[in-house]
Every structure is written in C-alpha cells, then in structure tokens.
Amino acid sequence: MAETIDTRIVHHPGEQDLACAARILQKGGLVAFPTETVYGLGASALDAEAAKKIYQAKGRPSDNPLIIHLASAADAWRYAKIPSCFEKLAECFMPGPLTVIVPKKDIIPDPVTGGLSTVAIRVPAHPLAHRLLQLAEIPIAAPSANRSGRPSCTTAGHVMEDMNGRVDMILDGGDCQFGVESTILLPVGNREVKLLRPGAVTVEMLKENGFDVSLDKAVTQRLQENEHPLAPGMKYRHYAPQAQLILLSGSQEAVVSYMQEKVGEAGTAFILFEELLDCLPQGRSVSLGKQSDAKEQAHRLFSVLRMFDAHPEIDTIYAQLPPKDDISLALYNRMLKASGYTVVSCV
Ligand code: TXA
Ligand code: MG
C-alpha cells in the first residue's frame, strides 16, 4: 500500500483532540488510540468502507474479523442479540480487558465481521478510549494497531513504526497497562464459556465468579491444516519478531545451562527473568521482568519482541516457556505463536 496519508500524532490528548478524533471516525477515517490492553486501530463499525480501510492499513486478511468497542455494555443490544451469559460477564468484567462473541444484528456490515454471523464486543476501561467512544457516539471497530503479523503495539511509538502514513491520527496515551490483548470468550451456556484467546481476565477469575470455562484447542496447540479455530485470527502466525524465537521447557537450571551453552554462537540473544540476568553476559540478554511478577512480564513482552527487530544481527532468540496459570497463560499463548510453536525440551 502506498504511504500517502498525513498522520497527525497527538501526545497527551485533551477534550478538543478527542472531539477531533471522534469527527474523523464519524467521517470514515482511521484513528489509533490507547486501550488498557494494547493500542487499537479504530474506524466506524457501522461503515463498511471504513472497515475495509483497516484491513488495508494493517495488511490483514479480510476473513479475520474485527472487535467492536462500545462506551457501555448497556449499548450492546443495538448491535447484537445478547445472551444472558453476556450480561453476567459484563456485570463482572466490563469495562475491562474482555471481549465476548455474540450473534450480530444487521446494522453491523459484513466486512467488520469477516462475513461471520457473530460479532466480538468489548468495552474498554482506558479513560481516553472511553471518552473517545462517548464523543463518537458510534461503535468503533478496532483490531490491534500493529501491521499484520507483527507484535501488537503497547506504546504510541510502536504505532508510529507500523502506521505512520497509513492512518489519520494517533492518540498517544502512554504505555498500555496490561500489554496483552483482551481475553476472548464465546458463551456456550448460561454461565459457561469457551476461552478463545487468553488475556488479563483469567480462567481463575472467571471460575471465581461462577463461570465454567473450557479452552479452545488453539489456545495451547498448533492446529492441523484442516482445523479451524473459533477465533479466525488465532490461525495466523502472529506477534513474531524477525528473528526465530525458540522456547525452552524444563527446570530453571536446565533452561539456564542450555542458554549458557548457546552463548558462544553468533547471532543469539536471550529473554530472561530479571533474577537470572547475571547468568549470561551483559548485552545479549533482556529482562522480561521478575519471575514472580507475571503481570509485568505480560506488560513487557511485545516491547521486548519489537526491540529485537532493531537488531538485525540477532537471528535466534531463546526464552523460557511460561507456565499456564493466571495471566501467564496469555504469555504462553503469545510466545508459542511468536515462536511458530518451536519448543525445545531441556534436560
Ligand atoms: O485487546 C484487544 O482485544 C485489542 C484492543 C484494541 O481492543 N484488539 C485486538 O483485536 O486484539 P485483534 O483484531 O487484533 O484481535 C481480535 C481477535 C482475532 O483473533 C479475531 O479473529 C477474533 O478476535 N474475532 C473477532 N471477531 C470474532 C468473531 N465474531 N468470532 C470469533 N472471533 C472473532
Ligand atoms: Mg491483533
């Protein structure tokens, strides 16, 4: 795509800037904005042409549907047929880092949902996203603001890297709080959900609130050619740095000694917990945060993966495979996909 649009970036946007962004969206333009998960690339969810511009700007396959963002869960009935499970989830977790798949109404044009009869709904808690949605008075379709296949954007700087010249405006709201995209759920019963993508609303939190949760296979496993994930986006290679990411499973000691063996090889780099940084030479390893702080690890993951893209001399990155509990399940899922499911077992 030719880079022709004059992109305006607004740092610390105020009410006037948000009103201007809302007008751009109402007129069919593209605005990137911060949410508490990752930055979104927004367009009117009621405008088929605007939605097509999103696919173009991202270089995204048009069968991969978009999430629609609303100012309030109470507005959802306008755009979708709302099952009682949605209402219960909304009571517990909206606004927040949660997306729920529900049957769509005709007002949502086909390009937004990639032709599916369902639509993904999210009510972001970030104050700038919330105010923008209030001022725009329309639902905003927004995928993550990265170019297709790259790690999602957790800072406005990342959005500039990927979207300068492709969108009308970028609202800079600083670092995103969670750093991984929203949890996606498909209601399958009154208080029963299928987890299509793990995020900061965790399986443990859902269970604590009385929901039965099953995991879609695509969350933890590579699907076969003939299998289709319930969230179409889960089939694409994603979050990928240009270097090959290799995940290491096994005890901490085994993983660290495997890394120490690889230090001598040219072009290698390492993603480590902060406490282990001393085990490897400086300059080749990057901290993902403290081992006990999975929230911080999630917050840093995409920045760390993007940072390696600025170092073309690095062709192989080794990292420890995360556990599968709480928000670590989101890290596990993203890192597995970023690695193209490349896991080495260390003994
Ligand atoms: O945190 C987030 O969810 C961010 C912020 C901007 O809200 N958005 C985001 O959007 O991650 P995106 O487009 O990068 O990921 C949306 C995922 C894709 O895997 C897509 O296939 C799935 O949601 N999805 C969207 N609509 C769906 C539907 N009707 N049925 C099943 N999956 C759907
Ligand atoms: Mg995305």
Tab-separated table of C-alpha atoms in Angstrom, residues 4-347:
chain	number	residue	atom	x	y	z
A	4	THR	CA	0.070	8.664	1.420
A	5	ILE	CA	-1.881	9.849	4.460
A	6	ASP	CA	-0.564	12.717	6.553
A	7	THR	CA	-0.667	11.173	10.040
A	8	ARG	CA	-1.175	13.529	12.991
A	9	ILE	CA	0.188	12.302	16.325
A	10	VAL	CA	-1.251	13.900	19.455
A	11	HIS	CA	0.611	13.488	22.751
A	12	HIS	CA	-1.449	13.790	25.955
A	13	PRO	CA	-4.719	14.346	24.048
A	14	GLY	CA	-7.281	16.657	25.684
A	15	GLU	CA	-11.027	17.031	25.152
A	16	GLN	CA	-10.575	19.062	21.924
A	17	ASP	CA	-8.266	16.449	20.425
A	18	LEU	CA	-10.659	13.638	21.328
A	19	ALA	CA	-13.546	15.582	19.748
A	20	CYS	CA	-11.438	15.964	16.604
A	21	ALA	CA	-10.626	12.224	16.616
A	22	ALA	CA	-14.335	11.440	17.070
A	23	ARG	CA	-15.184	13.542	13.989
A	24	ILE	CA	-12.534	11.742	11.922
A	25	LEU	CA	-14.106	8.405	12.926
A	26	GLN	CA	-17.652	9.625	12.147
A	27	LYS	CA	-16.468	10.662	8.669
A	28	GLY	CA	-14.955	7.239	7.921
A	29	GLY	CA	-11.307	7.939	8.830
A	30	LEU	CA	-8.807	5.916	10.872
A	31	VAL	CA	-7.665	6.802	14.401
A	32	ALA	CA	-5.244	4.744	16.508
A	33	PHE	CA	-5.990	5.012	20.225
A	34	PRO	CA	-4.750	3.535	23.517
A	35	THR	CA	-6.674	0.935	25.497
A	36	GLU	CA	-5.719	-0.794	28.740
A	37	THR	CA	-4.644	-3.898	26.718
A	38	VAL	CA	-2.878	-2.702	23.536
A	39	TYR	CA	-3.324	0.181	21.077
A	40	GLY	CA	-6.288	-0.194	18.704
A	41	LEU	CA	-6.644	0.919	15.080
A	42	GLY	CA	-10.153	2.373	15.028
A	43	ALA	CA	-12.776	3.050	12.370
A	44	SER	CA	-16.572	3.311	12.428
A	45	ALA	CA	-18.068	-0.157	12.920
A	46	LEU	CA	-21.167	0.983	11.022
A	47	ASP	CA	-19.268	1.882	7.846
A	48	ALA	CA	-18.202	-0.971	5.516
A	49	GLU	CA	-15.763	1.272	3.602
A	50	ALA	CA	-14.074	2.457	6.808
A	51	ALA	CA	-13.668	-1.162	7.943
A	52	LYS	CA	-12.042	-2.025	4.616
A	53	LYS	CA	-9.502	0.765	5.233
A	54	ILE	CA	-8.479	-1.015	8.461
A	55	TYR	CA	-7.692	-4.239	6.608
A	56	GLN	CA	-5.684	-2.263	4.063
A	57	ALA	CA	-3.700	-0.271	6.635
A	58	LYS	CA	-2.825	-3.429	8.586
A	59	GLY	CA	-2.271	-5.638	5.556
A	60	ARG	CA	-4.723	-8.008	7.270
A	61	PRO	CA	-6.625	-10.860	5.582
A	62	SER	CA	-10.270	-9.771	5.277
A	63	ASP	CA	-11.588	-13.043	6.742
A	64	ASN	CA	-10.151	-12.084	10.139
A	65	PRO	CA	-12.982	-10.237	11.934
A	66	LEU	CA	-12.673	-7.043	13.995
A	67	ILE	CA	-13.700	-6.367	17.599
A	68	ILE	CA	-16.273	-3.601	18.069
A	69	HIS	CA	-15.695	-1.269	21.003
A	70	LEU	CA	-18.546	0.379	22.910
A	71	ALA	CA	-18.705	3.118	25.577
A	72	SER	CA	-21.061	0.973	27.648
A	73	ALA	CA	-22.116	-2.694	27.770
A	74	ALA	CA	-25.700	-1.417	28.044
A	75	ASP	CA	-25.485	-0.335	24.355
A	76	ALA	CA	-24.644	-3.845	23.124
A	77	TRP	CA	-28.285	-4.780	22.294
A	78	ARG	CA	-28.229	-2.197	19.475
A	79	TYR	CA	-25.637	-4.199	17.573
A	80	ALA	CA	-26.131	-7.788	18.731
A	81	LYS	CA	-28.546	-10.342	20.155
A	82	ILE	CA	-27.476	-10.515	23.762
A	83	PRO	CA	-27.493	-13.855	25.608
A	84	SER	CA	-27.889	-13.806	29.400
A	85	CYS	CA	-24.290	-15.025	29.736
A	86	PHE	CA	-23.088	-11.744	28.141
A	87	GLU	CA	-24.965	-9.754	30.776
A	88	LYS	CA	-23.393	-11.750	33.597
A	89	LEU	CA	-19.909	-11.366	32.114
A	90	ALA	CA	-20.489	-7.642	31.608
A	91	GLU	CA	-21.526	-7.228	35.247
A	92	CYS	CA	-18.286	-8.859	36.428
A	93	PHE	CA	-15.696	-7.664	33.907
A	94	MET	CA	-16.861	-4.688	31.804
A	95	PRO	CA	-15.454	-2.155	31.289
A	96	GLY	CA	-12.180	-4.090	31.117
A	97	PRO	CA	-9.880	-6.377	29.120
A	98	LEU	CA	-12.626	-8.761	27.946
A	99	THR	CA	-14.204	-9.446	24.532
A	100	VAL	CA	-17.354	-11.543	24.130
A	101	ILE	CA	-18.606	-13.127	20.879
A	102	VAL	CA	-22.375	-12.784	20.324
A	103	PRO	CA	-24.788	-13.125	17.349
A	104	LYS	CA	-24.700	-9.867	15.362
A	105	LYS	CA	-27.564	-7.681	14.146
A	106	ASP	CA	-27.757	-6.498	10.527
A	107	ILE	CA	-26.627	-2.953	11.426
A	108	ILE	CA	-23.030	-4.278	11.616
A	109	PRO	CA	-21.794	-4.579	7.994
A	110	ASP	CA	-20.227	-7.833	6.799
A	111	PRO	CA	-16.641	-6.542	6.314
A	112	VAL	CA	-16.453	-5.802	10.074
A	113	THR	CA	-17.114	-9.429	10.999
A	114	GLY	CA	-15.347	-11.002	8.043
A	115	GLY	CA	-18.733	-12.309	6.905
A	116	LEU	CA	-19.454	-14.150	10.206
A	117	SER	CA	-22.927	-14.075	11.778
A	118	THR	CA	-21.353	-13.188	15.137
A	119	VAL	CA	-19.643	-10.040	16.381
A	120	ALA	CA	-16.948	-9.526	19.046
A	121	ILE	CA	-17.845	-6.861	21.647
A	122	ARG	CA	-15.502	-5.081	24.075
A	123	VAL	CA	-15.964	-2.144	26.449
A	124	PRO	CA	-12.503	-0.713	27.147
A	125	ALA	CA	-11.775	0.799	30.562
A	126	HIS	CA	-8.989	3.170	29.409
A	127	PRO	CA	-10.259	6.725	30.058
A	128	LEU	CA	-9.128	8.040	26.622
A	129	ALA	CA	-10.739	5.121	24.767
A	130	HIS	CA	-13.890	5.518	26.842
A	131	ARG	CA	-14.166	9.269	26.226
A	132	LEU	CA	-13.467	8.827	22.509
A	133	LEU	CA	-16.304	6.268	22.288
A	134	GLN	CA	-18.647	8.593	24.169
A	135	LEU	CA	-17.870	11.531	21.870
A	136	ALA	CA	-18.017	9.497	18.651
A	137	GLU	CA	-21.437	8.062	19.574
A	138	ILE	CA	-20.802	5.125	17.245
A	139	PRO	CA	-19.277	1.707	17.864
A	140	ILE	CA	-15.610	1.632	16.860
A	141	ALA	CA	-14.171	-1.423	15.127
A	142	ALA	CA	-10.553	-1.781	16.208
A	143	PRO	CA	-8.013	-4.532	15.785
A	144	SER	CA	-4.635	-4.198	17.450
A	145	ALA	CA	-2.760	-1.310	15.766
A	146	ASN	CA	0.232	-3.366	14.561
A	147	ARG	CA	0.811	-4.294	10.943
A	148	SER	CA	-0.467	-7.804	10.414
A	149	GLY	CA	1.921	-10.438	11.806
A	150	ARG	CA	3.986	-8.044	13.943
A	151	PRO	CA	3.814	-7.872	17.743
A	152	SER	CA	0.899	-5.718	18.975
A	153	CYS	CA	1.602	-2.089	19.879
A	154	THR	CA	1.817	-1.207	23.561
A	155	THR	CA	3.176	2.346	23.070
A	156	ALA	CA	2.356	5.164	20.636
A	157	GLY	CA	5.946	4.811	19.356
A	158	HIS	CA	5.149	1.263	18.204
A	159	VAL	CA	2.041	2.586	16.434
A	160	MET	CA	4.162	5.232	14.661
A	161	GLU	CA	6.566	2.493	13.492
A	162	ASP	CA	3.734	0.493	11.941
A	163	MET	CA	1.076	3.051	10.973
A	164	ASN	CA	2.762	6.366	10.119
A	165	GLY	CA	1.344	7.410	6.739
A	166	ARG	CA	-1.492	4.878	6.950
A	167	VAL	CA	-3.878	6.472	9.486
A	168	ASP	CA	-5.299	9.953	10.026
A	169	MET	CA	-4.479	10.323	13.708
A	170	ILE	CA	-2.603	8.589	16.521
A	171	LEU	CA	-3.621	9.394	20.094
A	172	ASP	CA	-0.641	8.925	22.427
A	173	GLY	CA	-1.869	7.791	25.840
A	174	GLY	CA	1.449	6.361	27.048
A	175	ASP	CA	2.143	2.709	27.871
A	176	CYS	CA	-0.761	0.267	27.897
A	177	GLN	CA	-1.479	-1.145	31.347
A	178	PHE	CA	-1.747	-4.889	30.563
A	179	GLY	CA	0.281	-5.199	27.345
A	180	VAL	CA	-1.536	-8.285	26.008
A	181	GLU	CA	-4.783	-8.225	24.042
A	182	SER	CA	-8.155	-8.850	25.682
A	183	THR	CA	-9.442	-12.242	26.772
A	184	ILE	CA	-11.897	-13.527	24.143
A	185	LEU	CA	-14.859	-15.658	25.262
A	186	LEU	CA	-17.607	-17.451	23.406
A	187	PRO	CA	-20.697	-18.015	25.597
A	188	VAL	CA	-21.831	-21.637	25.271
A	189	GLY	CA	-24.357	-21.760	28.121
A	190	ASN	CA	-25.936	-19.681	30.809
A	191	ARG	CA	-22.735	-19.477	32.868
A	192	GLU	CA	-20.498	-21.468	30.567
A	193	VAL	CA	-17.852	-20.038	28.240
A	194	LYS	CA	-15.208	-21.189	25.816
A	195	LEU	CA	-11.875	-19.329	26.026
A	196	LEU	CA	-10.720	-18.434	22.515
A	197	ARG	CA	-7.801	-16.159	23.487
A	198	PRO	CA	-6.312	-15.788	27.000
A	199	GLY	CA	-5.752	-12.312	28.465
A	200	ALA	CA	-5.877	-10.341	31.707
A	201	VAL	CA	-9.355	-11.640	32.598
A	202	THR	CA	-8.018	-15.054	33.579
A	203	VAL	CA	-9.549	-18.540	33.771
A	204	GLU	CA	-9.098	-18.322	37.560
A	205	MET	CA	-11.042	-15.011	37.710
A	206	LEU	CA	-13.848	-16.453	35.576
A	207	LYS	CA	-14.113	-19.535	37.812
A	208	GLU	CA	-14.111	-17.378	40.965
A	209	ASN	CA	-17.117	-15.584	39.513
A	210	GLY	CA	-19.013	-18.819	38.907
A	211	PHE	CA	-18.326	-19.391	35.189
A	212	ASP	CA	-17.452	-22.803	33.751
A	213	VAL	CA	-14.530	-22.410	31.337
A	214	SER	CA	-13.248	-24.694	28.592
A	215	LEU	CA	-10.187	-23.881	26.483
A	216	ASP	CA	-10.368	-23.766	22.699
A	217	LYS	CA	-7.643	-26.071	21.369
A	218	ALA	CA	-5.978	-23.174	19.506
A	219	VAL	CA	-5.013	-21.529	22.840
A	220	THR	CA	-2.298	-24.076	23.631
A	221	GLN	CA	-1.785	-26.131	20.485
A	222	ARG	CA	-0.965	-25.733	16.831
A	223	LEU	CA	-3.965	-26.685	14.715
A	224	GLN	CA	-3.753	-29.005	11.728
A	225	GLU	CA	-4.191	-27.595	8.215
A	226	ASN	CA	-7.810	-28.791	8.109
A	227	GLU	CA	-8.782	-27.454	11.581
A	228	HIS	CA	-10.306	-24.004	12.063
A	229	PRO	CA	-10.015	-22.040	15.304
A	230	LEU	CA	-13.208	-20.396	16.652
A	231	ALA	CA	-11.378	-17.040	16.614
A	232	PRO	CA	-10.160	-16.865	12.999
A	233	GLY	CA	-7.169	-14.688	13.963
A	234	MET	CA	-5.667	-17.494	16.045
A	235	LYS	CA	-4.657	-19.340	12.891
A	236	TYR	CA	-2.232	-16.713	11.652
A	237	ARG	CA	1.450	-16.551	12.678
A	238	HIS	CA	1.449	-13.637	14.972
A	239	TYR	CA	3.408	-11.472	17.348
A	240	ALA	CA	6.502	-12.559	15.530
A	241	PRO	CA	9.843	-10.801	15.712
A	242	GLN	CA	12.009	-11.133	12.597
A	243	ALA	CA	14.448	-13.438	14.411
A	244	GLN	CA	13.412	-17.013	15.220
A	245	LEU	CA	12.122	-17.318	18.789
A	246	ILE	CA	12.874	-20.692	20.423
A	247	LEU	CA	11.098	-21.594	23.666
A	248	LEU	CA	12.822	-23.749	26.264
A	249	SER	CA	10.903	-26.058	28.589
A	250	GLY	CA	12.248	-27.879	31.631
A	251	SER	CA	13.614	-26.935	35.046
A	252	GLN	CA	15.060	-23.461	35.556
A	253	GLU	CA	18.573	-24.916	35.957
A	254	ALA	CA	18.283	-26.965	32.759
A	255	VAL	CA	16.988	-23.956	30.797
A	256	VAL	CA	19.752	-21.664	32.075
A	257	SER	CA	22.517	-24.172	31.321
A	258	TYR	CA	21.075	-24.688	27.799
A	259	MET	CA	21.234	-20.910	27.315
A	260	GLN	CA	24.799	-20.787	28.639
A	261	GLU	CA	25.784	-23.387	26.031
A	262	LYS	CA	24.289	-21.221	23.276
A	263	VAL	CA	26.025	-18.005	24.354
A	264	GLY	CA	29.047	-18.775	22.201
A	265	GLU	CA	27.003	-18.983	18.996
A	266	ALA	CA	26.870	-15.835	16.858
A	267	GLY	CA	23.502	-14.093	16.424
A	268	THR	CA	21.914	-15.470	19.596
A	269	ALA	CA	20.047	-13.470	22.237
A	270	PHE	CA	18.117	-14.387	25.368
A	271	ILE	CA	14.906	-13.339	27.113
A	272	LEU	CA	15.277	-13.965	30.841
A	273	PHE	CA	13.685	-13.263	34.176
A	274	GLU	CA	15.342	-10.348	35.968
A	275	GLU	CA	16.784	-12.578	38.718
A	276	LEU	CA	18.672	-14.662	36.113
A	277	LEU	CA	20.259	-11.832	34.121
A	278	ASP	CA	23.617	-12.377	35.858
A	279	CYS	CA	23.800	-15.944	34.499
A	280	LEU	CA	24.543	-14.687	30.967
A	281	PRO	CA	26.856	-11.995	29.551
A	282	GLN	CA	25.513	-8.455	29.501
A	283	GLY	CA	24.240	-7.028	26.226
A	284	ARG	CA	22.925	-10.335	24.872
A	285	SER	CA	20.033	-10.822	27.298
A	286	VAL	CA	16.889	-8.829	28.040
A	287	SER	CA	14.743	-8.986	31.158
A	288	LEU	CA	11.084	-9.880	30.874
A	289	GLY	CA	10.572	-8.773	34.487
A	290	LYS	CA	10.688	-10.529	37.846
A	291	GLN	CA	9.863	-14.227	37.808
A	292	SER	CA	7.144	-13.736	40.417
A	293	ASP	CA	5.517	-10.856	38.504
A	294	ALA	CA	3.661	-12.329	35.513
A	295	LYS	CA	1.723	-9.064	35.054
A	296	GLU	CA	4.969	-7.191	34.475
A	297	GLN	CA	6.120	-9.922	32.054
A	298	ALA	CA	2.897	-9.529	30.046
A	299	HIS	CA	3.334	-5.761	30.115
A	300	ARG	CA	6.833	-6.025	28.631
A	301	LEU	CA	6.509	-8.935	26.195
A	302	PHE	CA	5.629	-7.117	22.964
A	303	SER	CA	8.128	-4.275	23.587
A	304	VAL	CA	10.861	-6.848	24.100
A	305	LEU	CA	9.951	-8.749	20.909
A	306	ARG	CA	9.826	-5.476	18.941
A	307	MET	CA	13.167	-4.358	20.334
A	308	PHE	CA	14.893	-7.356	18.761
A	309	ASP	CA	13.684	-6.202	15.338
A	310	ALA	CA	16.012	-3.202	15.701
A	311	HIS	CA	18.957	-5.670	15.886
A	312	PRO	CA	19.218	-7.483	12.548
A	313	GLU	CA	22.441	-9.162	13.727
A	314	ILE	CA	20.310	-11.305	16.072
A	315	ASP	CA	18.776	-14.264	14.288
A	316	THR	CA	17.835	-16.588	17.174
A	317	ILE	CA	16.180	-15.620	20.466
A	318	TYR	CA	15.898	-18.137	23.316
A	319	ALA	CA	13.303	-17.731	26.075
A	320	GLN	CA	11.872	-19.894	28.837
A	321	LEU	CA	8.401	-21.334	28.100
A	322	PRO	CA	5.993	-19.695	30.606
A	323	PRO	CA	3.637	-21.693	32.851
A	324	LYS	CA	-0.067	-21.923	32.015
A	325	ASP	CA	-1.731	-20.374	35.065
A	326	ASP	CA	-3.316	-16.918	35.552
A	327	ILE	CA	-2.070	-14.217	33.144
A	328	SER	CA	0.915	-16.477	32.312
A	329	LEU	CA	-1.462	-18.422	30.052
A	330	ALA	CA	-1.655	-15.299	27.854
A	331	LEU	CA	2.156	-15.132	27.741
A	332	TYR	CA	2.316	-18.868	26.997
A	333	ASN	CA	-0.137	-18.460	24.101
A	334	ARG	CA	1.541	-15.364	22.587
A	335	MET	CA	5.075	-16.715	22.931
A	336	LEU	CA	4.113	-20.084	21.487
A	337	LYS	CA	2.596	-18.356	18.445
A	338	ALA	CA	5.519	-15.939	18.134
A	339	SER	CA	7.864	-18.934	18.047
A	340	GLY	CA	5.816	-20.743	15.402
A	341	TYR	CA	5.366	-23.465	18.119
A	342	THR	CA	9.111	-24.097	18.399
A	343	VAL	CA	9.771	-25.646	21.813
A	344	VAL	CA	12.973	-27.403	22.869
A	345	SER	CA	12.852	-29.563	25.960
A	346	CYS	CA	15.944	-29.080	28.161
A	347	VAL	CA	17.180	-31.802	30.477
